[in-house]
Amino acid sequence: MAAARRLPPDPQDVPVLGLSVLRATPGWDDAINALRVVWESDGEHARTRAAEIRSNFAGRRGLMVLDVVLSRQRRYTARVTPRLNRWLEHVAEQRGVPTLRWVEGNPDSYVDLGLRDGEADTIGNVTAGLLRYADDHRLDEDQACVAWAHEVGGLEVAPDLDPYIGAVKGIGPALFAYLRILCGADTIKPDVRVLKQLRRVGVQVAPASAAAGFLAASAVAHELGIPVIELDQLLWYATERNTAR
């Protein structure tokens, strides 16, 4: 008899690393209270966005990979969205579907999107890695993305331990986490935006690193009683509003 597949642990049963230390840092309680106020006003919006982001790429995993790679050090609305829309128009003109298989078979489709050196290779290698995971586990593209994202949970601070995606050149902790988010995982993208917003309310994130961002965000989400992905979207929304001012 085949062994039963183990379910991922309930987040409430997983200890939050460093929580007691962070609670003892100056200003922690004030920072959490400030974020509770933000959650009261913007929490529903963050929850809606988190739900949307988890389902937005079902059946469109090729587009998902482009989204991840293009998001590196680019303003999303001004720079990334127009490029993705242009690529989708090209796919439609070719009567294609923005899947991983389509991206694999049409590498020329994204070379004119204003990519930086190495980004085309990163797109191709991430696509190949997810397809290899799907083939190795006999899953379709959506199933493979969801399963991979859950399987590599805990590798955020050392993504290169993952032989499918983390070992791809050009995929660091932030993009690794972002890909997991788009695949449906409960995590946060520990980029400059997140670290800046956490410090803005008084959360001590020093040194400013991806590892510090992961640990601090997990502790903050635990204190607020919300999934980490909803904290990610709450901070993203705060960034958008502050940029618009």
PDB file of C-alpha atoms in Angstrom:
ATOM      1  CA  MET A   1       0.000   0.000   0.000  1.00  0.00           C
ATOM      2  CA  ALA A   2       1.318   3.424  -0.965  1.00  0.00           C
ATOM      3  CA  ALA A   3       2.181   5.731   1.887  1.00  0.00           C
ATOM      4  CA  ALA A   4      -0.339   8.501   2.521  1.00  0.00           C
ATOM      5  CA  ARG A   5       0.783  11.911   1.299  1.00  0.00           C
ATOM      6  CA  ARG A   6       1.638  14.150   4.235  1.00  0.00           C
ATOM      7  CA  LEU A   7      -0.312  17.356   4.441  1.00  0.00           C
ATOM      8  CA  PRO A   8       1.512  20.627   5.101  1.00  0.00           C
ATOM      9  CA  PRO A   9       1.390  21.639   8.784  1.00  0.00           C
ATOM     10  CA  ASP A  10      -1.184  24.083  10.039  1.00  0.00           C
ATOM     11  CA  PRO A  11       0.537  27.493  10.239  1.00  0.00           C
ATOM     12  CA  GLN A  12      -0.799  27.945  13.769  1.00  0.00           C
ATOM     13  CA  ASP A  13       1.092  24.817  14.850  1.00  0.00           C
ATOM     14  CA  VAL A  14       4.438  25.943  13.445  1.00  0.00           C
ATOM     15  CA  PRO A  15       6.661  27.827  15.917  1.00  0.00           C
ATOM     16  CA  VAL A  16       7.632  31.322  14.786  1.00  0.00           C
ATOM     17  CA  LEU A  17      11.405  31.587  14.797  1.00  0.00           C
ATOM     18  CA  GLY A  18      12.767  34.462  16.819  1.00  0.00           C
ATOM     19  CA  LEU A  19       9.367  35.662  18.042  1.00  0.00           C
ATOM     20  CA  SER A  20      10.428  36.028  21.680  1.00  0.00           C
ATOM     21  CA  VAL A  21      13.545  37.957  20.647  1.00  0.00           C
ATOM     22  CA  LEU A  22      11.591  40.309  18.386  1.00  0.00           C
ATOM     23  CA  ARG A  23       8.987  40.919  21.077  1.00  0.00           C
ATOM     24  CA  ALA A  24      11.792  42.178  23.301  1.00  0.00           C
ATOM     25  CA  THR A  25      13.085  44.709  20.743  1.00  0.00           C
ATOM     26  CA  PRO A  26      12.343  48.402  21.420  1.00  0.00           C
ATOM     27  CA  GLY A  27       9.129  49.615  19.836  1.00  0.00           C
ATOM     28  CA  TRP A  28       7.764  46.156  18.937  1.00  0.00           C
ATOM     29  CA  ASP A  29       4.401  46.608  20.645  1.00  0.00           C
ATOM     30  CA  ASP A  30       3.945  50.066  19.145  1.00  0.00           C
ATOM     31  CA  ALA A  31       4.767  48.725  15.684  1.00  0.00           C
ATOM     32  CA  ILE A  32       2.260  45.884  15.992  1.00  0.00           C
ATOM     33  CA  ASN A  33      -0.415  48.276  17.238  1.00  0.00           C
ATOM     34  CA  ALA A  34       0.282  50.609  14.323  1.00  0.00           C
ATOM     35  CA  LEU A  35      -0.099  47.727  11.876  1.00  0.00           C
ATOM     36  CA  ARG A  36      -3.351  46.688  13.540  1.00  0.00           C
ATOM     37  CA  VAL A  37      -4.690  50.165  12.755  1.00  0.00           C
ATOM     38  CA  VAL A  38      -3.576  49.787   9.134  1.00  0.00           C
ATOM     39  CA  TRP A  39      -5.187  46.343   8.991  1.00  0.00           C
ATOM     40  CA  GLU A  40      -8.484  47.715  10.279  1.00  0.00           C
ATOM     41  CA  SER A  41      -8.643  50.168   7.366  1.00  0.00           C
ATOM     42  CA  ASP A  42      -6.985  48.176   4.570  1.00  0.00           C
ATOM     43  CA  GLY A  43      -7.180  44.556   5.670  1.00  0.00           C
ATOM     44  CA  GLU A  44     -10.163  43.594   3.529  1.00  0.00           C
ATOM     45  CA  HIS A  45      -8.432  44.986   0.460  1.00  0.00           C
ATOM     46  CA  ALA A  46      -5.271  43.033   1.318  1.00  0.00           C
ATOM     47  CA  ARG A  47      -7.263  39.827   1.825  1.00  0.00           C
ATOM     48  CA  THR A  48      -9.002  40.239  -1.535  1.00  0.00           C
ATOM     49  CA  ARG A  49      -5.729  40.883  -3.332  1.00  0.00           C
ATOM     50  CA  ALA A  50      -4.107  37.876  -1.680  1.00  0.00           C
ATOM     51  CA  ALA A  51      -6.929  35.632  -2.886  1.00  0.00           C
ATOM     52  CA  GLU A  52      -6.699  37.062  -6.399  1.00  0.00           C
ATOM     53  CA  ILE A  53      -2.938  36.694  -6.672  1.00  0.00           C
ATOM     54  CA  ARG A  54      -3.164  33.027  -5.749  1.00  0.00           C
ATOM     55  CA  SER A  55      -5.626  32.269  -8.543  1.00  0.00           C
ATOM     56  CA  ASN A  56      -4.610  34.779 -11.200  1.00  0.00           C
ATOM     57  CA  PHE A  57      -2.158  32.489 -12.983  1.00  0.00           C
ATOM     58  CA  ALA A  58      -4.117  29.242 -13.103  1.00  0.00           C
ATOM     59  CA  GLY A  59      -3.713  27.924 -16.640  1.00  0.00           C
ATOM     60  CA  ARG A  60      -1.228  30.749 -17.358  1.00  0.00           C
ATOM     61  CA  ARG A  61       1.963  29.574 -15.698  1.00  0.00           C
ATOM     62  CA  GLY A  62       4.160  30.834 -18.524  1.00  0.00           C
ATOM     63  CA  LEU A  63       2.901  34.344 -17.879  1.00  0.00           C
ATOM     64  CA  MET A  64       3.629  33.757 -14.193  1.00  0.00           C
ATOM     65  CA  VAL A  65       7.305  33.078 -14.882  1.00  0.00           C
ATOM     66  CA  LEU A  66       7.629  36.243 -16.969  1.00  0.00           C
ATOM     67  CA  ASP A  67       5.931  38.213 -14.199  1.00  0.00           C
ATOM     68  CA  VAL A  68       8.434  36.959 -11.636  1.00  0.00           C
ATOM     69  CA  VAL A  69      11.573  37.638 -13.655  1.00  0.00           C
ATOM     70  CA  LEU A  70      10.422  41.012 -14.977  1.00  0.00           C
ATOM     71  CA  SER A  71       9.464  42.185 -11.476  1.00  0.00           C
ATOM     72  CA  ARG A  72      13.092  42.381 -10.366  1.00  0.00           C
ATOM     73  CA  GLN A  73      14.004  46.015  -9.668  1.00  0.00           C
ATOM     74  CA  ARG A  74      11.222  47.388 -11.878  1.00  0.00           C
ATOM     75  CA  ARG A  75       8.142  49.382 -10.917  1.00  0.00           C
ATOM     76  CA  TYR A  76       5.359  46.912 -11.392  1.00  0.00           C
ATOM     77  CA  THR A  77       2.519  49.077 -12.692  1.00  0.00           C
ATOM     78  CA  ALA A  78       4.651  51.358 -14.847  1.00  0.00           C
ATOM     79  CA  ARG A  79       7.197  48.869 -16.190  1.00  0.00           C
ATOM     80  CA  VAL A  80       6.128  45.271 -15.712  1.00  0.00           C
ATOM     81  CA  THR A  81       2.415  45.363 -16.560  1.00  0.00           C
ATOM     82  CA  PRO A  82       2.852  46.959 -20.028  1.00  0.00           C
ATOM     83  CA  ARG A  83       5.468  44.347 -20.966  1.00  0.00           C
ATOM     84  CA  LEU A  84       3.285  41.468 -19.835  1.00  0.00           C
ATOM     85  CA  ASN A  85       0.304  42.856 -21.749  1.00  0.00           C
ATOM     86  CA  ARG A  86       2.413  43.211 -24.877  1.00  0.00           C
ATOM     87  CA  TRP A  87       3.580  39.619 -24.547  1.00  0.00           C
ATOM     88  CA  LEU A  88       0.020  38.370 -24.032  1.00  0.00           C
ATOM     89  CA  GLU A  89      -1.032  40.166 -27.231  1.00  0.00           C
ATOM     90  CA  HIS A  90       1.744  38.374 -29.090  1.00  0.00           C
ATOM     91  CA  VAL A  91       0.681  35.011 -27.681  1.00  0.00           C
ATOM     92  CA  ALA A  92      -2.919  35.671 -28.747  1.00  0.00           C
ATOM     93  CA  GLU A  93      -1.780  36.662 -32.228  1.00  0.00           C
ATOM     94  CA  GLN A  94       0.021  33.332 -32.479  1.00  0.00           C
ATOM     95  CA  ARG A  95      -3.127  31.578 -31.227  1.00  0.00           C
ATOM     96  CA  GLY A  96      -1.164  30.318 -28.267  1.00  0.00           C
ATOM     97  CA  VAL A  97      -1.888  29.907 -24.570  1.00  0.00           C
ATOM     98  CA  PRO A  98       0.512  31.459 -22.015  1.00  0.00           C
ATOM     99  CA  THR A  99       1.501  28.135 -20.473  1.00  0.00           C
ATOM    100  CA  LEU A 100       4.918  26.837 -19.499  1.00  0.00           C
ATOM    101  CA  ARG A 101       4.950  24.545 -22.528  1.00  0.00           C
ATOM    102  CA  TRP A 102       4.224  27.467 -24.834  1.00  0.00           C
ATOM    103  CA  VAL A 103       7.039  29.541 -23.326  1.00  0.00           C
ATOM    104  CA  GLU A 104       9.393  26.579 -23.639  1.00  0.00           C
ATOM    105  CA  GLY A 105       8.544  26.212 -27.317  1.00  0.00           C
ATOM    106  CA  ASN A 106       8.644  29.937 -28.122  1.00  0.00           C
ATOM    107  CA  PRO A 107      11.737  31.450 -26.507  1.00  0.00           C
ATOM    108  CA  ASP A 108      11.853  34.230 -29.107  1.00  0.00           C
ATOM    109  CA  SER A 109       8.512  35.563 -27.875  1.00  0.00           C
ATOM    110  CA  TYR A 110       9.991  37.404 -24.902  1.00  0.00           C
ATOM    111  CA  VAL A 111      13.411  38.553 -26.111  1.00  0.00           C
ATOM    112  CA  ASP A 112      12.131  42.009 -27.140  1.00  0.00           C
ATOM    113  CA  LEU A 113      10.609  42.883 -23.759  1.00  0.00           C
ATOM    114  CA  GLY A 114      13.551  45.015 -22.689  1.00  0.00           C
ATOM    115  CA  LEU A 115      15.219  42.264 -20.690  1.00  0.00           C
ATOM    116  CA  ARG A 116      18.470  42.756 -18.848  1.00  0.00           C
ATOM    117  CA  ASP A 117      21.479  40.542 -19.467  1.00  0.00           C
ATOM    118  CA  GLY A 118      20.744  37.003 -18.344  1.00  0.00           C
ATOM    119  CA  GLU A 119      16.998  37.442 -17.822  1.00  0.00           C
ATOM    120  CA  ALA A 120      16.044  35.503 -20.960  1.00  0.00           C
ATOM    121  CA  ASP A 121      18.100  32.567 -19.674  1.00  0.00           C
ATOM    122  CA  THR A 122      16.460  32.893 -16.260  1.00  0.00           C
ATOM    123  CA  ILE A 123      12.991  32.758 -17.829  1.00  0.00           C
ATOM    124  CA  GLY A 124      13.941  29.700 -19.862  1.00  0.00           C
ATOM    125  CA  ASN A 125      15.553  27.886 -16.944  1.00  0.00           C
ATOM    126  CA  VAL A 126      12.722  28.567 -14.474  1.00  0.00           C
ATOM    127  CA  THR A 127      10.239  27.351 -17.090  1.00  0.00           C
ATOM    128  CA  ALA A 128      12.306  24.227 -17.671  1.00  0.00           C
ATOM    129  CA  GLY A 129      12.619  23.622 -13.927  1.00  0.00           C
ATOM    130  CA  LEU A 130       8.877  23.747 -13.306  1.00  0.00           C
ATOM    131  CA  LEU A 131       8.222  21.497 -16.291  1.00  0.00           C
ATOM    132  CA  ARG A 132      10.828  19.038 -15.042  1.00  0.00           C
ATOM    133  CA  TYR A 133       9.126  19.037 -11.643  1.00  0.00           C
ATOM    134  CA  ALA A 134       5.779  18.396 -13.343  1.00  0.00           C
ATOM    135  CA  ASP A 135       7.204  15.513 -15.378  1.00  0.00           C
ATOM    136  CA  ASP A 136       9.058  14.000 -12.406  1.00  0.00           C
ATOM    137  CA  HIS A 137       5.871  14.019 -10.312  1.00  0.00           C
ATOM    138  CA  ARG A 138       3.410  13.277 -13.139  1.00  0.00           C
ATOM    139  CA  LEU A 139       1.444  16.458 -12.558  1.00  0.00           C
ATOM    140  CA  ASP A 140      -0.093  19.046 -14.861  1.00  0.00           C
ATOM    141  CA  GLU A 141       1.306  22.579 -14.805  1.00  0.00           C
ATOM    142  CA  ASP A 142      -1.042  24.004 -12.185  1.00  0.00           C
ATOM    143  CA  GLN A 143      -0.729  20.979  -9.924  1.00  0.00           C
ATOM    144  CA  ALA A 144       3.047  21.056 -10.241  1.00  0.00           C
ATOM    145  CA  CYS A 145       3.314  24.739  -9.344  1.00  0.00           C
ATOM    146  CA  VAL A 146       1.156  24.321  -6.239  1.00  0.00           C
ATOM    147  CA  ALA A 147       2.995  21.174  -5.135  1.00  0.00           C
ATOM    148  CA  TRP A 148       6.448  22.674  -5.731  1.00  0.00           C
ATOM    149  CA  ALA A 149       5.586  25.841  -3.785  1.00  0.00           C
ATOM    150  CA  HIS A 150       4.519  23.821  -0.744  1.00  0.00           C
ATOM    151  CA  GLU A 151       7.395  21.368  -0.978  1.00  0.00           C
ATOM    152  CA  VAL A 152      10.098  24.026  -0.849  1.00  0.00           C
ATOM    153  CA  GLY A 153       8.558  25.867   2.088  1.00  0.00           C
ATOM    154  CA  GLY A 154      11.329  26.573   4.580  1.00  0.00           C
ATOM    155  CA  LEU A 155      13.999  27.044   1.912  1.00  0.00           C
ATOM    156  CA  GLU A 156      13.363  30.767   1.589  1.00  0.00           C
ATOM    157  CA  VAL A 157      16.667  31.713   3.212  1.00  0.00           C
ATOM    158  CA  ALA A 158      18.610  29.155   1.145  1.00  0.00           C
ATOM    159  CA  PRO A 159      16.725  28.759  -2.147  1.00  0.00           C
ATOM    160  CA  ASP A 160      19.720  27.310  -3.989  1.00  0.00           C
ATOM    161  CA  LEU A 161      19.105  24.056  -2.101  1.00  0.00           C
ATOM    162  CA  ASP A 162      16.103  23.542  -4.381  1.00  0.00           C
ATOM    163  CA  PRO A 163      17.334  21.751  -7.538  1.00  0.00           C
ATOM    164  CA  TYR A 164      14.373  22.820  -9.680  1.00  0.00           C
ATOM    165  CA  ILE A 165      14.129  26.597  -9.290  1.00  0.00           C
ATOM    166  CA  GLY A 166      16.360  27.813  -6.489  1.00  0.00           C
ATOM    167  CA  ALA A 167      19.499  26.712  -8.308  1.00  0.00           C
ATOM    168  CA  VAL A 168      18.621  28.836 -11.376  1.00  0.00           C
ATOM    169  CA  LYS A 169      20.966  31.776 -11.888  1.00  0.00           C
ATOM    170  CA  GLY A 170      19.058  35.023 -11.395  1.00  0.00           C
ATOM    171  CA  ILE A 171      16.638  33.622  -8.808  1.00  0.00           C
ATOM    172  CA  GLY A 172      17.492  34.937  -5.366  1.00  0.00           C
ATOM    173  CA  PRO A 173      15.437  34.786  -2.166  1.00  0.00           C
ATOM    174  CA  ALA A 174      13.013  37.563  -3.177  1.00  0.00           C
ATOM    175  CA  LEU A 175      12.129  36.138  -6.603  1.00  0.00           C
ATOM    176  CA  PHE A 176      12.041  32.604  -5.189  1.00  0.00           C
ATOM    177  CA  ALA A 177       9.498  33.774  -2.609  1.00  0.00           C
ATOM    178  CA  TYR A 178       7.523  35.742  -5.199  1.00  0.00           C
ATOM    179  CA  LEU A 179       7.245  32.671  -7.420  1.00  0.00           C
ATOM    180  CA  ARG A 180       5.988  30.693  -4.424  1.00  0.00           C
ATOM    181  CA  ILE A 181       3.376  33.382  -3.771  1.00  0.00           C
ATOM    182  CA  LEU A 182       2.100  33.242  -7.348  1.00  0.00           C
ATOM    183  CA  CYS A 183       1.985  29.455  -7.072  1.00  0.00           C
ATOM    184  CA  GLY A 184      -0.275  29.763  -4.018  1.00  0.00           C
ATOM    185  CA  ALA A 185       2.095  29.580  -1.038  1.00  0.00           C
ATOM    186  CA  ASP A 186       1.703  31.623   2.140  1.00  0.00           C
ATOM    187  CA  THR A 187       4.857  33.711   2.242  1.00  0.00           C
ATOM    188  CA  ILE A 188       6.158  37.212   1.602  1.00  0.00           C
ATOM    189  CA  LYS A 189       8.476  38.741  -0.985  1.00  0.00           C
ATOM    190  CA  PRO A 190      11.306  40.173   1.169  1.00  0.00           C
ATOM    191  CA  ASP A 191      12.334  42.975  -1.157  1.00  0.00           C
ATOM    192  CA  VAL A 192      13.202  46.606  -0.475  1.00  0.00           C
ATOM    193  CA  ARG A 193       9.493  47.496  -0.431  1.00  0.00           C
ATOM    194  CA  VAL A 194       8.710  45.097   2.406  1.00  0.00           C
ATOM    195  CA  LEU A 195      11.735  46.016   4.495  1.00  0.00           C
ATOM    196  CA  LYS A 196      11.030  49.726   4.072  1.00  0.00           C
ATOM    197  CA  GLN A 197       7.395  49.422   5.126  1.00  0.00           C
ATOM    198  CA  LEU A 198       8.240  47.264   8.144  1.00  0.00           C
ATOM    199  CA  ARG A 199      10.818  49.807   9.291  1.00  0.00           C
ATOM    200  CA  ARG A 200       8.331  52.604   8.607  1.00  0.00           C
ATOM    201  CA  VAL A 201       6.046  51.347  11.372  1.00  0.00           C
ATOM    202  CA  GLY A 202       8.927  50.601  13.730  1.00  0.00           C
ATOM    203  CA  VAL A 203       9.731  46.914  13.164  1.00  0.00           C
ATOM    204  CA  GLN A 204      13.474  46.482  13.614  1.00  0.00           C
ATOM    205  CA  VAL A 205      14.743  44.813  10.417  1.00  0.00           C
ATOM    206  CA  ALA A 206      18.509  45.009  10.686  1.00  0.00           C
ATOM    207  CA  PRO A 207      20.548  44.009   8.915  1.00  0.00           C
ATOM    208  CA  ALA A 208      18.359  44.668   5.886  1.00  0.00           C
ATOM    209  CA  SER A 209      18.423  41.183   4.396  1.00  0.00           C
ATOM    210  CA  ALA A 210      15.974  38.709   2.922  1.00  0.00           C
ATOM    211  CA  ALA A 211      16.412  36.411   5.925  1.00  0.00           C
ATOM    212  CA  ALA A 212      15.616  39.247   8.340  1.00  0.00           C
ATOM    213  CA  GLY A 213      12.588  40.160   6.233  1.00  0.00           C
ATOM    214  CA  PHE A 214      11.245  36.603   6.311  1.00  0.00           C
ATOM    215  CA  LEU A 215      11.640  36.222  10.051  1.00  0.00           C
ATOM    216  CA  ALA A 216      10.246  39.655  10.911  1.00  0.00           C
ATOM    217  CA  ALA A 217       7.279  39.275   8.545  1.00  0.00           C
ATOM    218  CA  SER A 218       6.422  35.834   9.923  1.00  0.00           C
ATOM    219  CA  ALA A 219       6.487  37.207  13.463  1.00  0.00           C
ATOM    220  CA  VAL A 220       4.389  40.262  12.546  1.00  0.00           C
ATOM    221  CA  ALA A 221       1.793  38.149  10.726  1.00  0.00           C
ATOM    222  CA  HIS A 222       1.603  35.837  13.748  1.00  0.00           C
ATOM    223  CA  GLU A 223       1.025  38.796  16.077  1.00  0.00           C
ATOM    224  CA  LEU A 224      -1.716  40.146  13.791  1.00  0.00           C
ATOM    225  CA  GLY A 225      -3.288  36.697  13.393  1.00  0.00           C
ATOM    226  CA  ILE A 226      -3.233  36.837   9.590  1.00  0.00           C
ATOM    227  CA  PRO A 227      -1.551  34.797   6.828  1.00  0.00           C
ATOM    228  CA  VAL A 228       1.846  36.110   5.744  1.00  0.00           C
ATOM    229  CA  ILE A 229       0.595  36.627   2.167  1.00  0.00           C
ATOM    230  CA  GLU A 230      -2.034  39.039   3.484  1.00  0.00           C
ATOM    231  CA  LEU A 231       0.674  40.995   5.295  1.00  0.00           C
ATOM    232  CA  ASP A 232       2.609  41.085   2.022  1.00  0.00           C
ATOM    233  CA  GLN A 233      -0.357  42.595   0.222  1.00  0.00           C
ATOM    234  CA  LEU A 234      -1.048  45.000   3.095  1.00  0.00           C
ATOM    235  CA  LEU A 235       2.505  46.337   2.810  1.00  0.00           C
ATOM    236  CA  TRP A 236       2.271  46.409  -0.988  1.00  0.00           C
ATOM    237  CA  TYR A 237      -0.900  48.500  -0.798  1.00  0.00           C
ATOM    238  CA  ALA A 238       0.777  50.868   1.668  1.00  0.00           C
ATOM    239  CA  THR A 239       3.667  51.280  -0.774  1.00  0.00           C
ATOM    240  CA  GLU A 240       1.290  52.068  -3.632  1.00  0.00           C
ATOM    241  CA  ARG A 241      -0.525  54.718  -1.615  1.00  0.00           C
ATOM    242  CA  ASN A 242       2.666  56.351  -0.398  1.00  0.00           C
ATOM    243  CA  THR A 243       4.090  56.409  -3.937  1.00  0.00           C
ATOM    244  CA  ALA A 244       0.922  58.043  -5.259  1.00  0.00           C
ATOM    245  CA  ARG A 245       1.144  60.895  -2.778  1.00  0.00           C
TER     246      ARG A 245
END
